[in-house]
Coordinates of C-alpha atoms in Angstrom, one line a residue:
M1 CA 14.7 -15.9 1.9
K2 CA 15.7 -19.1 0.1
S3 CA 13.9 -19.8 -3.2
Q4 CA 12.5 -23.1 -2.1
I5 CA 10.3 -22.9 1.0
N6 CA 7.5 -25.0 2.5
I7 CA 4.3 -24.3 4.3
K8 CA 6.0 -24.5 7.7
D9 CA 8.5 -21.9 6.7
I10 CA 5.8 -19.6 5.4
Q11 CA 3.8 -20.0 8.7
T12 CA 6.9 -19.0 10.7
L13 CA 7.4 -15.9 8.6
I14 CA 3.7 -15.0 8.7
T15 CA 3.6 -15.3 12.5
K16 CA 6.7 -13.1 12.7
L17 CA 5.1 -10.6 10.4
E18 CA 1.8 -10.5 12.2
D19 CA 3.5 -10.1 15.6
N20 CA 5.6 -7.3 14.2
I21 CA 2.5 -5.4 12.8
S22 CA 0.8 -5.9 16.2
L23 CA 3.5 -3.9 17.9
A24 CA 2.1 -0.8 16.3
F25 CA -1.4 -1.8 15.4
F26 CA -3.0 -3.2 18.5
G27 CA -5.6 -5.9 19.1
K28 CA -7.0 -6.5 15.6
K29 CA -5.4 -9.8 14.6
E30 CA -8.3 -10.6 12.2
V31 CA -8.0 -7.3 10.5
I32 CA -4.2 -7.9 10.0
R33 CA -4.9 -11.4 8.7
L34 CA -7.4 -10.1 6.2
S35 CA -5.2 -7.3 5.1
L36 CA -2.3 -9.7 4.4
T37 CA -4.8 -11.9 2.5
A38 CA -5.3 -9.0 0.1
L39 CA -1.6 -8.3 -0.1
F40 CA -0.5 -11.8 -0.8
S41 CA -3.3 -12.3 -3.2
G42 CA -1.8 -9.4 -5.2
E43 CA -5.0 -7.4 -4.8
H44 CA -6.3 -4.3 -3.0
L45 CA -8.1 -3.4 0.2
L46 CA -10.9 -1.1 1.1
L47 CA -11.2 0.1 4.7
E48 CA -14.6 1.6 5.5
D49 CA -14.6 3.0 9.0
V50 CA -14.8 6.2 11.1
P51 CA -11.7 8.4 11.5
G52 CA -9.1 7.7 14.1
V53 CA -9.3 3.9 14.4
G54 CA -5.9 3.2 12.8
K55 CA -6.4 2.9 9.1
T56 CA -3.3 4.9 8.2
M57 CA -1.3 3.2 11.0
L58 CA -2.2 -0.2 9.5
A59 CA -1.1 0.7 6.0
R60 CA 2.2 2.3 7.2
T61 CA 3.0 -0.6 9.6
I62 CA 2.4 -3.2 6.8
A63 CA 4.7 -1.2 4.5
K64 CA 7.4 -0.8 7.1
S65 CA 7.3 -4.4 8.3
L66 CA 7.9 -5.5 4.7
D67 CA 10.4 -2.8 3.8
L68 CA 8.2 -1.6 1.0
T69 CA 7.8 1.9 -0.3
F70 CA 4.8 3.8 1.0
R71 CA 2.9 6.8 -0.3
R72 CA -0.3 8.5 0.9
I73 CA -2.7 10.6 -1.2
Q74 CA -5.3 12.7 0.5
F75 CA -8.2 12.6 -1.9
T76 CA -10.1 15.9 -2.3
P77 CA -12.6 17.3 -4.8
D78 CA -9.9 19.4 -6.6
L79 CA -7.6 16.4 -7.2
I80 CA -6.9 15.7 -10.8
P81 CA -5.8 12.4 -12.4
A82 CA -2.2 13.7 -13.0
D83 CA -1.9 14.3 -9.3
I84 CA -2.1 10.5 -8.9
T85 CA -0.6 9.0 -12.0
G86 CA 1.9 11.7 -13.0
G87 CA 2.2 13.2 -16.5
S88 CA 4.4 14.5 -19.2
I89 CA 6.4 17.7 -18.3
F90 CA 8.2 19.8 -20.9
N91 CA 11.9 19.9 -20.5
P92 CA 13.2 23.2 -22.0
K93 CA 16.8 21.9 -22.2
T94 CA 15.9 18.9 -24.4
Q95 CA 12.8 20.4 -26.0
E96 CA 11.0 17.2 -25.2
F97 CA 8.3 16.0 -22.9
N98 CA 9.4 13.7 -20.1
F99 CA 7.1 11.5 -18.0
S100 CA 7.2 12.5 -14.3
P101 CA 5.8 9.6 -12.2
G102 CA 3.1 10.4 -9.7
P103 CA 2.7 8.9 -6.2
I104 CA 0.9 5.8 -7.5
F105 CA 4.4 4.5 -8.4
T106 CA 5.0 2.8 -5.1
N107 CA 4.4 -0.5 -3.4
I108 CA 1.8 0.4 -0.8
L109 CA -0.5 3.3 -1.7
L110 CA -2.9 4.7 0.9
A111 CA -5.8 6.3 -0.9
D112 CA -7.2 8.3 2.0
E113 CA -10.9 9.1 1.7
I114 CA -11.0 8.0 -1.9
N115 CA -14.7 8.9 -2.2
R116 CA -14.0 12.6 -1.7
T117 CA -12.6 13.0 -5.2
T118 CA -14.5 13.1 -8.5
P119 CA -15.3 10.0 -10.6
R120 CA -12.8 11.1 -13.3
T121 CA -10.0 11.2 -10.8
Q122 CA -11.1 7.9 -9.2
S123 CA -11.1 6.2 -12.5
A124 CA -7.4 7.2 -13.1
M125 CA -6.5 4.5 -10.7
L126 CA -8.3 1.7 -12.5
E127 CA -5.5 0.8 -15.0
A128 CA -2.9 0.7 -12.2
M129 CA -5.1 -1.4 -10.0
S130 CA -5.9 -3.9 -12.7
E131 CA -3.0 -3.9 -15.2
R132 CA -0.2 -2.7 -12.9
Q133 CA 0.7 0.1 -15.3
V134 CA 0.0 3.7 -16.1
S135 CA -0.5 4.9 -19.7
C136 CA 0.4 8.4 -20.8
D137 CA 0.8 9.9 -24.3
G138 CA 0.9 6.5 -25.9
N139 CA 3.4 4.9 -23.5
S140 CA 2.9 2.5 -20.7
Y141 CA 4.9 2.7 -17.5
P142 CA 5.0 -0.3 -15.1
I143 CA 4.1 0.0 -11.4
P144 CA 6.7 -1.4 -9.0
K145 CA 6.0 -4.9 -7.6
P146 CA 4.4 -5.7 -5.4
F147 CA 1.6 -3.1 -5.6
M148 CA -1.3 -2.7 -3.3
V149 CA -3.9 0.1 -2.9
I150 CA -5.3 0.5 0.6
A151 CA -8.2 2.9 0.3
T152 CA -10.3 4.4 3.1
E153 CA -13.8 5.7 3.3
N154 CA -15.8 7.3 6.1
P155 CA -19.2 5.6 6.3
M156 CA -20.7 8.4 8.4
E157 CA -20.1 11.5 6.2
Y158 CA -21.6 11.5 2.7
E159 CA -21.9 15.2 2.1
G160 CA -19.4 16.2 -0.6
T161 CA -18.5 12.6 -1.5
Y162 CA -18.7 10.7 -4.8
P163 CA -19.6 7.0 -4.1
L164 CA -17.3 4.6 -5.8
P165 CA -18.9 3.1 -8.9
E166 CA -19.3 -0.7 -9.1
S167 CA -16.4 -1.1 -11.6
Q168 CA -14.1 0.5 -9.0
L169 CA -15.4 -1.4 -6.0
D170 CA -14.9 -4.6 -8.0
R171 CA -11.2 -3.9 -8.0
F172 CA -11.0 -4.2 -4.2
L173 CA -10.5 -7.8 -3.1
L174 CA -11.9 -7.1 0.4
R175 CA -14.0 -4.4 2.1
I176 CA -13.5 -4.5 5.9
S177 CA -13.9 -2.3 9.0
I178 CA -11.4 -2.0 11.8
G179 CA -13.8 -1.0 14.6
Y180 CA -13.0 0.4 18.0
P181 CA -10.5 -1.4 20.2
N182 CA -11.5 -3.1 23.4
R183 CA -10.6 -1.4 26.7
N184 CA -7.4 -3.3 27.3
D185 CA -6.1 -2.7 23.8
E186 CA -7.0 1.0 23.9
M187 CA -5.1 1.3 27.2
D188 CA -2.1 -0.2 25.4
I189 CA -2.6 2.3 22.6
L190 CA -2.6 5.2 25.1
K191 CA 0.5 4.0 26.8
S192 CA 2.4 3.4 23.5
H193 CA 2.0 7.0 22.4
Q194 CA 3.3 8.6 25.6
L195 CA 6.9 9.1 24.3
S196 CA 6.7 8.4 20.6
Q197 CA 4.8 6.8 17.8
P198 CA 4.9 3.0 18.2
I199 CA 5.6 2.6 14.5
D200 CA 9.0 4.3 15.1
Q201 CA 10.0 1.4 17.2
I202 CA 9.4 -1.4 14.7
S203 CA 11.7 -2.7 11.9
S204 CA 11.2 -4.7 8.8
V205 CA 11.0 -8.5 9.1
L206 CA 10.4 -9.4 5.5
C207 CA 11.5 -7.7 2.2
N208 CA 10.1 -7.1 -1.3
E209 CA 11.5 -10.3 -2.6
D210 CA 9.9 -12.3 0.2
V211 CA 6.5 -10.8 -0.6
Q212 CA 6.7 -11.7 -4.3
L213 CA 7.8 -15.2 -3.4
I214 CA 4.8 -15.7 -1.1
Q215 CA 2.5 -14.2 -3.7
N216 CA 3.8 -16.8 -6.2
M217 CA 3.4 -19.6 -3.6
V218 CA -0.2 -18.6 -3.1
K219 CA -1.0 -19.7 -6.7
T220 CA 0.2 -23.2 -5.8
I221 CA -2.3 -23.7 -3.0
K222 CA -4.7 -26.5 -3.9
I223 CA -8.3 -25.5 -4.4
D224 CA -10.5 -28.5 -5.2
D225 CA -13.3 -28.4 -7.8
A226 CA -15.7 -29.0 -4.9
I227 CA -14.7 -25.7 -3.4
R228 CA -15.0 -24.0 -6.7
H229 CA -18.6 -25.4 -7.0
Y230 CA -19.3 -24.0 -3.5
V231 CA -18.0 -20.5 -4.6
L232 CA -20.1 -20.7 -7.8
A233 CA -23.2 -21.7 -5.8
L234 CA -22.8 -18.6 -3.6
I235 CA -22.2 -16.4 -6.6
E236 CA -25.2 -17.7 -8.4
A237 CA -27.3 -17.2 -5.3
T238 CA -26.4 -13.5 -5.4
R239 CA -27.4 -13.3 -9.1
N240 CA -30.8 -15.0 -8.4
S241 CA -31.6 -13.1 -5.2
S242 CA -34.9 -11.1 -5.4
E243 CA -33.3 -8.5 -3.2
L244 CA -30.5 -7.6 -5.6
F245 CA -30.3 -5.8 -8.8
A246 CA -27.0 -7.4 -9.7
G247 CA -25.0 -10.2 -8.3
V248 CA -21.3 -11.0 -8.2
S249 CA -19.4 -10.8 -11.5
P250 CA -17.0 -13.5 -12.9
R251 CA -14.1 -11.2 -11.9
G252 CA -15.5 -11.4 -8.3
G253 CA -15.4 -15.2 -8.5
I254 CA -11.8 -15.2 -9.7
A255 CA -10.8 -12.8 -6.9
F256 CA -12.7 -15.0 -4.4
C257 CA -10.7 -18.1 -5.4
R258 CA -7.3 -16.3 -5.2
A259 CA -8.2 -14.9 -1.7
L260 CA -9.1 -18.4 -0.5
Q261 CA -5.7 -19.6 -1.6
A262 CA -3.9 -16.8 0.2
F263 CA -6.1 -17.2 3.3
A264 CA -5.4 -20.9 3.5
L265 CA -1.6 -20.3 3.2
L266 CA -1.8 -17.7 5.9
N267 CA -3.4 -20.3 8.1
G268 CA -0.6 -22.8 7.5
R269 CA -2.4 -25.0 5.0
S270 CA -1.6 -26.1 1.4
F271 CA -5.3 -26.5 0.5
V272 CA -8.6 -24.6 0.9
I273 CA -11.4 -25.8 3.1
P274 CA -15.1 -24.7 3.3
D275 CA -14.4 -22.7 6.5
D276 CA -12.2 -20.4 4.4
V277 CA -15.2 -19.7 2.1
K278 CA -17.3 -18.9 5.1
S279 CA -14.7 -16.6 6.6
L280 CA -14.2 -14.6 3.4
A281 CA -17.7 -14.6 1.9
V282 CA -18.9 -11.3 3.4
P283 CA -15.8 -9.1 3.0
I284 CA -15.3 -10.3 -0.5
L285 CA -18.9 -10.4 -1.9
A286 CA -20.9 -7.7 0.0
H287 CA -19.4 -4.8 -2.0
R288 CA -19.8 -6.5 -5.3
V289 CA -23.6 -6.7 -5.3
I290 CA -26.2 -4.0 -5.9
P291 CA -29.2 -4.1 -3.6
K292 CA -32.7 -3.0 -4.7
S293 CA -33.0 -1.0 -1.4
L294 CA -30.6 1.7 -2.5
G295 CA -30.1 4.8 -0.4
L296 CA -30.5 3.2 3.0
D297 CA -28.4 4.6 5.8
N298 CA -27.6 1.1 6.9
Q299 CA -27.1 -0.3 3.3
R300 CA -23.8 -2.0 4.1
E301 CA -25.4 -3.8 7.1
V302 CA -28.3 -4.8 4.9
V303 CA -26.1 -6.3 2.2
E304 CA -23.8 -8.1 4.6
T305 CA -26.8 -9.6 6.4
L306 CA -28.1 -10.8 3.0
I307 CA -24.7 -12.4 2.1
E308 CA -24.7 -14.1 5.5
R309 CA -28.2 -15.4 4.9
L310 CA -27.2 -16.7 1.4
L311 CA -24.2 -18.4 3.0
N312 CA -26.4 -20.2 5.5
N313 CA -28.8 -21.3 2.8
V314 CA -26.2 -22.6 0.3
P315 CA -25.2 -26.2 1.2
I316 CA -21.6 -27.2 1.1
P317 CA -21.2 -29.5 -1.9
A318 CA -20.3 -33.2 -1.3
G319 CA -16.6 -33.8 -1.5
C320 CA -15.5 -30.5 0.2

């Protein structure tokens, strides 16, 4: 890609990328758009859904479409931090310890059923997700760029799981669900798997350099102070809500603004509009608050409904 590009060029590339992903991941254009919002924001994605709806397929297809390296970790209770980050291994020939990188040293990491491993192992990912590095024996090792964690959770099975702490949830830009496909899309899925995996038929349409260039361009998207006031009003509403123990942190506000810039760019605009805020408020804010009604089977639904209610009650500031 040429170093100087405009919004029209980006829109052409994004359309090509989304169409390519849709060749293997059927019928969920909104999910694809939100996933790319996380990627081009330079952040991470949490997929909370039942098994078999295409979470792994989505992660693999994104990586292949962008010619990025991909690794998958199946999280289990016996997993230890070194299984993720790597560690120092003694070399008898040199009589020294050498760092052996773990699977987290990749571009796209699928953390499958992340809540099935212990909090100690979960926390091993925090530095990589925030600082893009792994520290071991006093040395720091950079993670390849770009870097994105796509983590999955099954909302139906809680036995033997370790719920993600708030500090870890806050590292995920978005929490979304894929959901079941409609009948026509599922028919296409059944047909596509008759002879081979549909992902085997797709090729890359962008490259690593393109992704980093788009990530840098996201930072140039205009976000007016009136939009920032709108975001802050929503965040303050979560902090003042009588139904919540804790509202959204300042880090959540920073993430929200970056996501708005990426979402605007993906929609072919050089500026953020209030509708972007409305589109992203629930998937960005709902997992960053702590409700007083803990332990409900439908807790996610309750929190998302609350965020939607706050969104409806907070007026759009003048000038947006």
